[in-house]
Amino acid sequence: MSFSDLGLHADLLRAVTAQGYTEPTPIQRQAIPVVLEGRDMLASAQTGTGKTAGFTLPMLQRLNDGKRPAKRQVRALVLTPTRELAAQVGESVATYGQHLSLRSHIIFGGVGQQPQIDALKAGLDVLIATPGRLLDLHQQGHVDLSVVEILVLDEADRMLDMGFIHDIKRLLRLMPKKRQNLLFSATFSNEIQTLAKQLLDNPAMIEVATRNATAEKIEQAIYRVDREKKRELLAHLIQQNGWFQVLVFTRTKHGANRLAEQLSKQDIPSMAIHGNKSQGARTRALTAFKGGDLQVLVATDIAARGLDINELPHVVNFDLPNVAEDYVHRIGRTGRAGSNGEAVSLVCVDEDALLGNIERLIKQTLPKHIEPGFEPDPTIKPEPIENGRRNQRQPSAKRKPEGQSANTGGERKRRARR
Ligand code: AMP
């Protein structure tokens, strides 16, 4: 099947071909006809599946074909949980829509408001935004959502996790009742189902297999190691194997900062990316990493979610995630677009229960290795991971955005000894 079989216009096909895409991905095959029809949609698809083009292409076609208001006004709104994802969706809208006369702009916090206000004043067809800054600008009288025809909630589960539900509900009240709603979520928690019921009218349900649940293209390995030896083992593996472009996940922003500093001191150029970094610092780190100037990017889950880094050869879990699904998201950074990838997890005695949860979720027993010189000391007793009780996704109010209270005193103390 080709993109033209899906009913897309020549102007969009030209843009798609210029990207080098030869055929639609499974999510695109399913989503594009549904969105073109004008139906609501509930889609379970992760980053890396091509979901962005899956909703952007038909959305642009509908906007292009539909009746335009006399004055340019926001007709499509895409809400995302993070600035990085907003930037990436914005880039996709600009790329795929390059031959259409539609205008789009990205709005997120952490950068100056004025260029965003100017863009809104000049008139936009598509707005891609994070909820907080959008509401701020609305309260200042700069945003009119009264003719929105299409609303996309991208990574809705993550938006709820980050406590955005009230912001989303306030934004919904600013839009016309009759509109097309597209909801993307990697998981279907009770909260997502409640939101879907309130938001969607007779939605088409689309589910693409959790891309990495089978992980055919991803080699996964567990290295058993003592908690105090993880950093040394990581530096050893990177240097011995000549790994380049390594994305390393840590559980906390403190851990990310410390690890990036320590690796840099060992001549492994590294930077950390997380929610407390300025937008400028995050963009610089990402650009250096994508451009090949930075060997290691250390990230927390929320910062990394949605990062469009293609064909990343190595992902390392320096800490296992507390939520097993996050393991799948993390290793989804590698082995993308047909290339092979390697996902290595450094697991200490504290993390056995987390490892069990992950293996149950992915229905695989992962191969365990012990690196010579890094044999775990069998006398070391497990210590509790203080925030490990969050194995289950918590209601949004309890699950704080990263860097606010996810870290506990005990965890900090333990890490300080590393
Ligand atoms: P997404 O899941 O939307 O973040 O997309 C993941 C990556 O796949 C992005 O780098 C896209 O440029 C790329 N991509 C999207 N659609 C296709 C396609 N049909 N063929 C090849 N690559 C694609």
Short mmCIF file of N, CA, C and O in Angstrom, two decimals, residues 105-124 133 136-137 140 142-143:
data_model
loop_
_atom_site.label_atom_id
_atom_site.label_comp_id
_atom_site.label_asym_id
_atom_site.label_seq_id
_atom_site.Cartn_x
_atom_site.Cartn_y
_atom_site.Cartn_z
N HIS A 105 2.04 27.37 14.42
CA HIS A 105 3.03 27.89 15.36
C HIS A 105 3.03 27.02 16.62
O HIS A 105 2.05 26.35 16.92
N ILE A 106 4.17 27.05 17.32
CA ILE A 106 4.33 26.23 18.53
C ILE A 106 4.35 27.17 19.73
O ILE A 106 4.99 28.22 19.70
N ILE A 107 3.66 26.74 20.78
CA ILE A 107 3.62 27.56 22.00
C ILE A 107 3.97 26.69 23.19
O ILE A 107 3.33 25.66 23.43
N PHE A 108 5.02 27.06 23.90
CA PHE A 108 5.32 26.34 25.15
C PHE A 108 6.03 27.27 26.11
O PHE A 108 6.52 28.33 25.73
N GLY A 109 6.08 26.84 27.37
CA GLY A 109 6.67 27.67 28.40
C GLY A 109 8.19 27.62 28.37
O GLY A 109 8.79 26.87 27.62
N GLY A 110 8.80 28.45 29.23
CA GLY A 110 10.25 28.42 29.37
C GLY A 110 10.99 29.27 28.35
O GLY A 110 12.20 29.37 28.37
N VAL A 111 10.24 29.89 27.44
CA VAL A 111 10.85 30.81 26.48
C VAL A 111 9.99 32.09 26.47
O VAL A 111 8.89 32.10 27.02
N GLY A 112 10.50 33.14 25.88
CA GLY A 112 9.78 34.42 25.87
C GLY A 112 8.40 34.31 25.22
O GLY A 112 8.20 33.51 24.30
N GLN A 113 7.45 35.08 25.74
CA GLN A 113 6.07 35.02 25.23
C GLN A 113 5.88 35.81 23.94
O GLN A 113 5.01 35.48 23.15
N GLN A 114 6.67 36.88 23.79
CA GLN A 114 6.32 37.86 22.75
C GLN A 114 6.25 37.26 21.34
O GLN A 114 5.27 37.50 20.63
N PRO A 115 7.24 36.45 20.93
CA PRO A 115 7.13 35.88 19.58
C PRO A 115 5.85 35.04 19.42
O PRO A 115 5.25 35.01 18.35
N GLN A 116 5.44 34.39 20.52
CA GLN A 116 4.23 33.57 20.47
C GLN A 116 2.99 34.46 20.34
O GLN A 116 2.08 34.17 19.56
N ILE A 117 3.00 35.57 21.08
CA ILE A 117 1.87 36.51 21.01
C ILE A 117 1.80 37.11 19.60
O ILE A 117 0.73 37.21 19.00
N ASP A 118 2.97 37.45 19.06
CA ASP A 118 3.01 38.04 17.71
C ASP A 118 2.44 37.06 16.68
O ASP A 118 1.68 37.44 15.80
N ALA A 119 2.82 35.76 16.83
CA ALA A 119 2.34 34.76 15.87
C ALA A 119 0.83 34.60 15.97
O ALA A 119 0.13 34.47 14.97
N LEU A 120 0.31 34.62 17.21
CA LEU A 120 -1.14 34.49 17.39
C LEU A 120 -1.85 35.69 16.76
O LEU A 120 -2.89 35.54 16.11
N LYS A 121 -1.28 36.86 16.97
CA LYS A 121 -1.90 38.09 16.41
C LYS A 121 -1.91 38.04 14.89
O LYS A 121 -2.88 38.45 14.25
N ALA A 122 -0.84 37.51 14.31
CA ALA A 122 -0.74 37.47 12.85
C ALA A 122 -1.75 36.50 12.24
O ALA A 122 -2.09 36.59 11.07
N GLY A 123 -2.23 35.54 13.07
CA GLY A 123 -3.23 34.58 12.57
C GLY A 123 -2.61 33.24 12.26
O GLY A 123 -1.58 33.15 11.60
N LEU A 124 -3.25 32.19 12.77
CA LEU A 124 -2.73 30.82 12.63
C LEU A 124 -3.85 29.87 12.29
O LEU A 124 -4.98 30.06 12.73
N ARG A 133 1.24 27.09 29.15
CA ARG A 133 1.50 28.37 28.49
C ARG A 133 0.30 28.81 27.66
O ARG A 133 -0.03 29.99 27.60
N ASP A 136 -2.06 30.45 29.97
CA ASP A 136 -1.51 31.77 30.34
C ASP A 136 -1.83 32.80 29.27
O ASP A 136 -2.31 33.88 29.55
N LEU A 137 -1.55 32.41 28.03
CA LEU A 137 -1.76 33.36 26.93
C LEU A 137 -3.25 33.63 26.72
O LEU A 137 -3.65 34.73 26.36
N GLN A 140 -4.39 36.14 29.18
CA GLN A 140 -3.96 37.49 28.80
C GLN A 140 -4.70 37.98 27.55
O GLN A 140 -4.41 39.07 27.04
N HIS A 142 -4.86 36.55 24.46
CA HIS A 142 -4.20 36.42 23.16
C HIS A 142 -4.65 35.21 22.35
O HIS A 142 -4.22 35.04 21.22
N VAL A 143 -5.46 34.34 22.98
CA VAL A 143 -5.80 33.09 22.29
C VAL A 143 -7.31 32.98 22.10
O VAL A 143 -8.06 33.16 23.06
#
